[in-house]
Short mmCIF file of C-alpha atoms and ligand atoms in Angstrom, two decimals:
data_model
loop_
_atom_site.label_atom_id
_atom_site.label_comp_id
_atom_site.label_asym_id
_atom_site.label_seq_id
_atom_site.Cartn_x
_atom_site.Cartn_y
_atom_site.Cartn_z
CA UNK A 537 177.76 160.02 39.08
CA UNK A 538 174.70 158.63 40.84
CA UNK A 539 171.42 158.90 38.94
CA UNK A 540 168.27 160.31 40.56
CA UNK A 541 166.91 156.84 41.36
CA UNK A 542 170.08 155.91 43.26
CA UNK A 543 170.02 159.24 45.06
CA UNK A 544 166.40 158.64 46.02
CA UNK A 545 167.27 155.23 47.42
CA UNK A 546 170.21 156.64 49.34
CA UNK A 547 168.07 159.43 50.74
CA UNK A 548 165.42 156.97 51.84
CA UNK A 549 168.01 154.82 53.62
CA UNK A 550 169.55 157.82 55.37
CA UNK A 551 166.08 158.91 56.38
CA UNK A 552 165.24 155.49 57.84
CA UNK A 553 168.49 155.37 59.80
CA UNK A 554 168.27 158.94 61.10
CA UNK A 555 164.64 158.52 62.09
CA UNK A 556 165.67 155.53 64.18
CA UNK A 557 168.60 157.31 65.79
CA UNK A 558 167.00 160.64 66.63
CA UNK A 559 164.34 160.40 69.34
CA UNK A 560 160.94 161.70 68.27
CA UNK A 561 160.65 165.38 69.01
CA UNK A 562 164.29 165.98 68.23
CA UNK A 563 164.00 165.34 64.51
CA UNK A 564 164.98 168.79 63.27
CA UNK A 565 162.13 169.86 60.98
CA UNK A 566 159.61 168.37 58.62
CA UNK A 567 161.35 170.06 55.73
CA UNK A 568 164.51 168.02 56.38
CA UNK A 569 162.68 164.72 56.35
CA UNK A 570 160.73 165.64 53.23
CA UNK A 571 163.97 166.44 51.47
CA UNK A 572 165.41 163.11 52.55
CA UNK A 573 162.40 161.04 51.61
CA UNK A 574 160.05 162.52 49.09
CA UNK A 575 157.12 160.31 48.12
CA UNK A 576 157.35 161.51 44.55
CA UNK A 577 160.86 160.07 44.33
CA UNK A 578 159.51 156.63 45.18
CA UNK A 579 159.28 154.33 42.25
CA UNK A 580 158.04 151.19 43.98
CA UNK A 581 154.99 149.09 43.10
CA UNK A 582 153.02 150.56 45.99
CA UNK A 583 153.22 154.00 44.39
CA UNK A 584 152.74 152.64 40.88
CA UNK A 585 149.53 150.89 41.92
CA UNK A 586 148.02 153.73 43.91
CA UNK A 587 149.25 156.62 41.79
CA UNK A 588 148.99 160.30 42.59
CA UNK A 589 146.14 161.80 44.58
CA UNK A 590 143.86 163.80 42.24
CA UNK A 591 144.27 167.55 42.54
CA UNK A 592 141.35 168.80 40.46
CA UNK A 593 139.30 171.70 41.77
CA UNK A 594 136.71 170.76 44.39
CA UNK A 595 133.12 171.94 43.87
CA UNK A 596 131.22 172.82 47.05
CA UNK A 597 127.47 172.82 47.27
CA UNK A 598 125.31 173.89 50.23
CA UNK A 599 124.54 170.58 51.87
CA UNK A 600 121.25 168.86 51.56
CA UNK A 601 120.49 167.14 54.80
CA UNK A 602 120.86 163.43 54.53
CA UNK A 603 118.16 162.60 57.05
CA UNK A 604 115.28 164.74 58.23
CA UNK A 605 117.56 167.68 58.87
CA UNK A 606 115.78 168.39 62.14
CA UNK A 607 113.60 171.09 60.68
CA UNK A 608 116.29 172.47 58.39
CA UNK A 609 114.54 171.40 55.21
CA UNK A 610 116.39 170.53 52.05
CA UNK A 611 119.14 173.06 52.31
CA UNK A 612 120.78 174.88 55.17
CA UNK A 613 119.86 178.46 54.47
CA UNK A 614 118.46 178.62 57.99
CA UNK A 615 121.92 178.23 59.44
CA UNK A 616 123.03 181.55 60.85
CA UNK A 617 126.38 180.90 62.48
CA UNK A 618 127.79 178.23 60.20
CA UNK A 619 127.97 177.20 56.54
CA UNK A 620 127.50 173.52 55.78
CA UNK A 621 128.66 172.22 52.41
CA UNK A 622 129.41 168.93 50.70
CA UNK A 623 131.80 168.38 47.78
CA UNK A 624 130.01 167.41 44.60
CA UNK A 625 130.78 163.80 43.71
CA UNK A 626 133.20 163.17 46.55
CA UNK A 627 132.81 162.14 50.17
CA UNK A 628 133.87 165.40 51.78
CA UNK A 629 131.75 167.61 54.02
CA UNK A 630 132.89 171.09 55.05
CA UNK A 631 131.60 172.91 58.11
CA UNK A 632 132.58 176.56 58.42
CA UNK A 633 132.12 178.73 61.51
CA UNK A 634 130.71 181.91 60.03
CA UNK A 635 131.24 184.74 62.52
CA UNK A 636 134.33 186.39 61.03
CA UNK A 637 133.48 189.75 62.59
CA UNK A 638 134.02 188.06 65.98
CA UNK A 639 137.06 186.09 64.81
CA UNK A 640 134.68 183.12 64.59
CA UNK A 641 134.06 183.06 68.34
CA UNK A 642 131.29 180.60 69.14
CA UNK A 643 128.06 181.15 71.05
CA UNK A 644 125.57 178.43 72.10
CA UNK A 645 123.72 178.85 68.79
CA UNK A 646 126.96 178.25 66.86
CA UNK A 647 127.58 175.05 68.76
CA UNK A 648 124.03 173.81 68.22
CA UNK A 649 124.35 174.37 64.49
CA UNK A 650 127.78 172.72 64.39
CA UNK A 651 126.38 169.68 66.18
CA UNK A 652 123.50 169.39 63.69
CA UNK A 653 125.87 169.56 60.75
CA UNK A 654 128.30 167.04 62.26
CA UNK A 655 125.37 164.75 62.99
CA UNK A 656 124.26 164.92 59.37
CA UNK A 657 127.79 164.28 58.10
CA UNK A 658 128.01 161.27 60.38
CA UNK A 659 124.70 159.83 59.16
CA UNK A 660 125.38 160.43 55.47
CA UNK A 661 127.18 157.31 54.27
CA UNK A 662 128.46 159.14 51.20
CA UNK A 663 130.56 161.33 53.50
CA UNK A 664 133.91 159.89 54.55
CA UNK A 665 135.83 162.93 55.82
CA UNK A 666 134.73 166.18 57.42
CA UNK A 667 136.57 169.50 57.33
CA UNK A 668 136.05 171.98 60.16
CA UNK A 669 137.15 175.53 59.43
CA UNK A 670 136.45 179.22 60.03
CA UNK A 671 135.23 181.85 57.61
CA UNK A 672 137.93 184.17 56.27
CA UNK A 673 141.65 184.14 56.77
CA UNK A 674 141.93 185.91 60.12
CA UNK A 675 140.67 183.17 62.42
CA UNK A 676 139.76 179.52 62.60
CA UNK A 677 138.02 180.21 65.91
CA UNK A 678 138.74 182.49 68.88
CA UNK A 679 136.86 180.40 71.44
CA UNK A 680 133.77 181.23 73.42
CA UNK A 681 132.10 184.59 72.73
CA UNK A 682 133.18 186.53 75.80
CA UNK A 683 130.45 189.13 75.32
CA UNK A 684 127.91 186.39 76.09
CA UNK A 685 129.74 184.85 79.02
CA UNK A 686 127.68 184.66 82.18
CA UNK A 687 128.20 183.14 85.59
CA UNK A 688 127.20 179.72 84.30
CA UNK A 689 128.49 179.52 80.74
CA UNK A 690 127.55 181.38 77.56
CA UNK A 691 124.07 182.85 77.36
CA UNK A 692 121.65 181.41 74.81
CA UNK A 693 118.73 183.52 73.52
CA UNK A 694 116.74 182.56 76.64
CA UNK A 695 119.58 183.73 78.85
CA UNK A 696 120.35 180.19 79.94
CA UNK A 697 124.09 179.67 80.44
CA UNK A 698 125.62 176.84 78.44
CA UNK A 699 129.00 175.16 77.94
CA UNK A 700 127.69 173.07 75.09
CA UNK A 701 131.06 173.18 73.31
CA UNK A 702 132.01 170.29 75.57
CA UNK A 703 129.30 168.16 73.91
CA UNK A 704 130.66 169.16 70.51
CA UNK A 705 134.16 168.07 71.51
CA UNK A 706 132.83 164.64 72.52
CA UNK A 707 130.84 164.41 69.29
CA UNK A 708 133.93 165.08 67.14
CA UNK A 709 136.02 162.68 69.16
CA UNK A 710 133.48 159.86 68.82
CA UNK A 711 132.46 160.51 65.25
CA UNK A 712 133.56 157.41 63.28
CA UNK A 713 134.97 159.44 60.39
CA UNK A 714 138.10 161.60 60.32
CA UNK A 715 137.57 165.27 61.11
CA UNK A 716 140.23 167.65 59.75
CA UNK A 717 140.74 171.13 61.19
CA UNK A 718 141.67 173.53 58.40
CA UNK A 719 143.21 176.49 60.17
CA UNK A 720 143.95 179.97 58.88
CA UNK A 721 144.65 182.74 61.39
CA UNK A 722 143.92 182.40 65.08
CA UNK A 723 143.00 179.13 66.72
CA UNK A 724 142.94 180.30 70.32
CA UNK A 725 141.06 179.58 73.55
CA UNK A 726 138.18 177.20 72.97
CA UNK A 727 139.00 177.44 69.26
CA UNK A 728 142.38 175.93 69.94
CA UNK A 729 140.71 173.07 71.76
CA UNK A 730 138.39 172.46 68.82
CA UNK A 731 141.36 171.96 66.49
CA UNK A 732 143.00 169.66 69.04
CA UNK A 733 139.98 167.34 69.23
CA UNK A 734 139.96 167.03 65.45
CA UNK A 735 141.87 164.06 64.06
CA UNK A 736 144.22 166.08 61.90
CA UNK A 737 145.13 169.77 61.62
CA UNK A 738 146.32 171.45 58.46
CA UNK A 739 147.45 175.01 59.02
CA UNK A 740 148.16 177.98 56.82
CA UNK A 741 151.42 179.83 57.34
CA UNK A 742 149.48 182.65 59.05
CA UNK A 743 147.97 180.33 61.66
CA UNK A 744 148.49 181.14 65.33
CA UNK A 745 147.80 178.72 68.15
CA UNK A 746 147.38 179.23 71.87
CA UNK A 747 145.32 179.11 75.04
CA UNK A 748 144.16 182.36 76.58
CA UNK A 749 141.95 180.97 79.35
CA UNK A 750 144.07 181.91 82.37
CA UNK A 751 144.14 185.51 81.07
CA UNK A 752 140.38 185.79 80.66
CA UNK A 753 139.33 183.75 83.68
CA UNK A 754 138.65 180.44 81.97
CA UNK A 755 140.19 177.01 81.52
CA UNK A 756 139.41 173.64 80.02
CA UNK A 757 140.36 170.94 82.49
CA UNK A 758 138.89 168.25 80.25
CA UNK A 759 140.02 167.38 76.71
CA UNK A 760 141.63 170.80 76.45
CA UNK A 761 144.23 169.71 78.99
CA UNK A 762 144.47 165.95 78.52
CA UNK A 763 144.58 165.85 74.73
CA UNK A 764 147.04 168.72 74.65
CA UNK A 765 149.33 166.87 77.01
CA UNK A 766 149.18 163.82 74.73
CA UNK A 767 149.91 165.92 71.64
CA UNK A 768 152.78 168.08 72.83
CA UNK A 769 153.87 166.32 76.03
CA UNK A 770 153.18 167.31 79.65
CA UNK A 771 155.88 169.99 79.92
CA UNK A 772 154.91 171.86 76.77
CA UNK A 773 151.22 171.57 77.72
CA UNK A 774 151.96 173.24 81.03
CA UNK A 775 153.86 175.96 79.18
CA UNK A 776 150.92 176.56 76.83
CA UNK A 777 148.37 176.78 79.63
CA UNK A 778 150.46 178.52 82.34
CA UNK A 779 152.09 181.13 80.09
CA UNK A 780 149.20 181.67 77.60
CA UNK A 781 151.71 182.34 74.82
CA UNK A 782 150.83 182.23 71.14
CA UNK A 783 152.73 179.94 68.75
CA UNK A 784 153.29 180.25 65.02
CA UNK A 785 152.21 177.50 62.65
CA UNK A 786 155.81 176.38 62.27
CA UNK A 787 156.32 176.20 66.03
CA UNK A 788 153.06 174.29 66.37
CA UNK A 789 154.17 171.81 63.73
CA UNK A 790 157.48 171.28 65.50
CA UNK A 791 155.62 170.66 68.76
CA UNK A 792 153.43 167.96 67.19
CA UNK A 793 150.34 170.07 67.70
CA UNK A 794 149.43 170.05 64.01
CA UNK A 795 150.18 167.91 60.98
CA UNK A 796 151.47 170.30 58.38
CA UNK A 797 151.86 173.94 57.35
CA UNK A 798 151.08 175.19 53.86
CA UNK A 799 150.92 178.61 52.19
CA UNK A 800 147.60 180.32 52.89
CA UNK A 801 146.62 180.21 49.22
CA UNK A 802 147.07 176.43 49.17
CA UNK A 803 145.25 175.69 52.41
CA UNK A 804 142.01 174.34 51.02
CA UNK A 805 143.66 172.62 48.05
CA UNK A 806 146.05 170.77 50.34
CA UNK A 807 143.31 169.90 52.85
CA UNK A 808 141.12 168.48 50.09
CA UNK A 809 144.12 166.48 48.88
CA UNK A 810 144.50 164.97 52.33
CA UNK A 811 140.78 164.16 52.33
CA UNK A 812 141.05 162.45 48.95
CA UNK A 813 144.05 160.47 50.13
CA UNK A 814 142.09 159.23 53.15
CA UNK A 815 139.00 158.51 51.04
CA UNK A 816 141.00 156.08 48.90
CA UNK A 817 141.50 153.89 51.95
CA UNK A 818 139.19 151.40 53.65
CA UNK A 819 136.47 153.25 55.59
CA UNK A 820 136.20 150.41 58.08
CA UNK A 821 139.93 150.41 58.70
CA UNK A 822 139.85 154.18 59.25
CA UNK A 823 136.83 153.90 61.53
CA UNK A 824 138.35 151.21 63.75
CA UNK A 825 141.71 152.99 63.81
CA UNK A 826 140.14 156.24 64.98
CA UNK A 827 138.38 154.38 67.79
CA UNK A 828 141.57 152.49 68.64
CA UNK A 829 143.73 155.62 68.68
CA UNK A 830 141.30 157.24 71.13
CA UNK A 831 140.47 154.16 73.20
CA UNK A 832 143.04 154.31 75.99
CA UNK A 833 142.63 158.04 76.56
CA UNK A 834 138.84 157.93 76.46
CA UNK A 835 138.56 155.16 79.07
CA UNK A 836 135.24 153.33 79.22
CA UNK A 837 133.77 155.56 76.49
CA UNK A 838 136.76 154.80 74.25
CA UNK A 839 136.43 151.09 74.88
CA UNK A 840 132.73 151.26 74.15
CA UNK A 841 133.39 152.92 70.79
CA UNK A 842 135.99 150.32 69.81
CA UNK A 843 133.84 147.49 71.20
CA UNK A 844 130.88 148.81 69.21
CA UNK A 845 132.94 148.55 66.04
CA UNK A 846 133.76 144.93 66.88
CA UNK A 847 130.04 144.17 67.30
CA UNK A 848 129.22 145.99 64.09
CA UNK A 849 131.69 143.82 62.18
CA UNK A 850 130.57 140.65 63.98
CA UNK A 851 126.95 141.19 62.92
CA UNK A 852 128.07 140.73 59.32
CA UNK A 853 129.68 137.33 59.93
CA UNK A 854 128.04 133.94 59.42
CA UNK A 855 128.64 133.20 63.08
CA UNK A 856 126.80 136.33 64.18
CA UNK A 857 124.00 135.68 61.71
CA UNK A 858 123.59 132.09 62.98
CA UNK A 859 122.82 133.42 66.49
CA UNK A 860 120.14 135.76 65.25
CA UNK A 861 118.65 133.23 62.80
CA UNK A 862 118.45 130.58 65.52
CA UNK A 863 116.63 133.00 67.81
CA UNK A 864 114.14 133.93 65.11
CA UNK A 865 113.59 130.21 64.26
CA UNK A 866 113.10 129.30 67.92
CA UNK A 867 115.95 126.77 67.86
CA UNK A 868 119.26 126.53 69.69
CA UNK A 869 122.12 128.12 67.76
CA UNK A 870 124.66 125.80 66.12
CA UNK A 871 128.06 127.42 66.51
CA UNK A 872 129.92 124.11 66.06
CA UNK A 873 131.16 124.86 62.57
CA UNK A 874 132.84 128.11 63.56
CA UNK A 875 136.57 127.88 64.30
CA UNK A 876 137.98 128.57 67.73
CA UNK A 877 140.98 130.37 66.30
CA UNK A 878 144.39 130.25 67.99
C1 LIG B 1212 141.83 186.27 68.48
C2 LIG B 1212 142.49 187.61 68.74
C3 LIG B 1212 143.91 187.40 69.23
C4 LIG B 1212 142.51 188.37 67.42
O1 LIG B 1212 143.04 189.65 67.61
P1 LIG B 1212 142.79 190.78 66.50
O2 LIG B 1212 143.07 190.22 65.17
O3 LIG B 1212 143.58 191.96 66.93
O4 LIG B 1212 141.23 191.08 66.51
P2 LIG B 1212 140.33 191.83 67.60
O5 LIG B 1212 140.23 193.25 67.25
O6 LIG B 1212 140.78 191.48 68.95
O7 LIG B 1212 138.94 191.09 67.37
C5 LIG B 1212 138.06 191.48 66.32
C6 LIG B 1212 136.67 191.55 66.88
O8 LIG B 1212 136.30 190.24 67.31
C7 LIG B 1212 135.94 190.26 68.68
N1 LIG B 1212 136.35 188.98 69.30
C8 LIG B 1212 137.44 188.28 69.06
N2 LIG B 1212 137.47 187.18 69.81
C9 LIG B 1212 136.35 187.20 70.56
C10 LIG B 1212 135.81 186.33 71.54
N3 LIG B 1212 136.41 185.19 71.90
N4 LIG B 1212 134.65 186.69 72.11
C11 LIG B 1212 134.00 187.82 71.75
N5 LIG B 1212 134.46 188.67 70.82
C12 LIG B 1212 135.62 188.37 70.23
C13 LIG B 1212 136.71 191.42 69.26
O9 LIG B 1212 136.10 191.87 70.44
C14 LIG B 1212 136.60 192.43 68.12
O10 LIG B 1212 135.31 193.01 68.15
P3 LIG B 1212 135.12 194.58 67.86
O11 LIG B 1212 133.67 194.81 68.08
O12 LIG B 1212 135.54 194.76 66.44
O13 LIG B 1212 136.00 195.29 68.82
C15 LIG B 1212 141.72 188.43 69.77
O14 LIG B 1212 140.48 188.79 69.22
C16 LIG B 1212 141.48 187.72 71.06
O15 LIG B 1212 142.34 187.67 71.90
N6 LIG B 1212 140.27 187.19 71.23
C17 LIG B 1212 139.83 186.56 72.46
C18 LIG B 1212 140.44 185.21 72.62
C19 LIG B 1212 139.93 184.59 73.89
O16 LIG B 1212 140.38 184.93 74.96
N7 LIG B 1212 138.95 183.70 73.79
C20 LIG B 1212 138.24 183.11 74.89
C21 LIG B 1212 139.04 182.04 75.55
S1 LIG B 1212 138.16 181.20 76.81
C22 LIG B 1212 137.22 180.13 75.92
O17 LIG B 1212 137.24 180.10 74.74
C23 LIG B 1212 136.38 179.20 76.74
C24 LIG B 1212 135.49 178.45 75.85
C25 LIG B 1212 134.59 177.46 76.48
O18 LIG B 1212 133.44 177.51 76.11
C26 LIG B 1212 135.00 176.44 77.45
C27 LIG B 1212 134.62 176.63 78.75
C28 LIG B 1212 134.93 175.70 79.71
C29 LIG B 1212 135.62 174.55 79.35
C30 LIG B 1212 136.00 174.35 78.03
C31 LIG B 1212 135.70 175.30 77.08
C32 LIG B 1212 136.19 175.04 75.73
O19 LIG B 1212 136.81 174.02 75.52
O20 LIG B 1212 136.00 175.79 74.80
#
């Protein structure tokens, strides 16, 4: 009779073969592949060296602003629409939309606060991963607050119409750290788009995904259409937008819209585990990969982000330093010792 190690090896081989044979999208379910190839059954040096991801309880603390906090002082008690926290002793920031009575619908004020928090998390070099979530278990976010919708966007306190969520989408997309959407309950309308622009989505079993725009006289012809098409394919994206149906977490996972589904009670624990797993890896590698994964879709802006990372790395090389030093010393640079690599 085969021992568990042999079974594990056999399962892995079957998994490799089947994953090659079955076109992506037709692989039955995540559960099948996990059964075939469980990481815990792997006994190779890679797993011995890196070990298990720690699962101890995370401790959240209201975030102190890393920089000047733009008038928000040392803590964020002035935030009204969001809660901004950082994990004690680990590089995780958590930003929570805090309008549960409105299913976490956003208004211009919400977006402004979210942008301030994301900006701080970007600037704080102790932060490596950011979680975006909604307060409570009923909704991640239900999109723009329809009660405030005017003829030119969503009314701010001065009655000026704004669609500033579009700026937030760009900010998340360009932020050089992974942003993880942690979704319980509804992620619909503009809330659905917010999870799509995040790098990863971890959903609770009660999560529901969908676009409602064409029912309420709205649409997102920007990232909300193009990124969706990339995630689920052009046909399914048309279905989501044209039909305005809602999809369960399991359907969303099957469609490639999200990364994984976990029991509601485990949502934060699992999300933090994913954060810790990412945080063990090279921040520069993650940064460049995020830029690279977005580059083609984001056109010139995507190229600029990736190109900026190349410059950032080049500044740290002897070759880059020689150029600057020569300028400061008023002499021609000597690049002769630097290889012209094949
Ligand atoms: C989310 C629901 C399906 C949840 O249903 P249910 O659990 O039964 O709760 P309700 O009783 O409906 O809601 C409780 C309470 O919350 C209020 N509420 C919920 N959602 C909103 C909202 N979006 N705006 C305002 N208020 C909301 C609801 O009225 C209730 O209040 P009471 O006072 O207790 O009655 C369901 O709530 C639902 O369908 N919600 C609306 C979903 C929706 O259509 N959202 C708007 C989609 S359009 C959009 O988001 C555009 C956003 C945008 O800014 C944009 C514009 C242009 C380009 C791009 C974008 C973009 O990307 O975002």
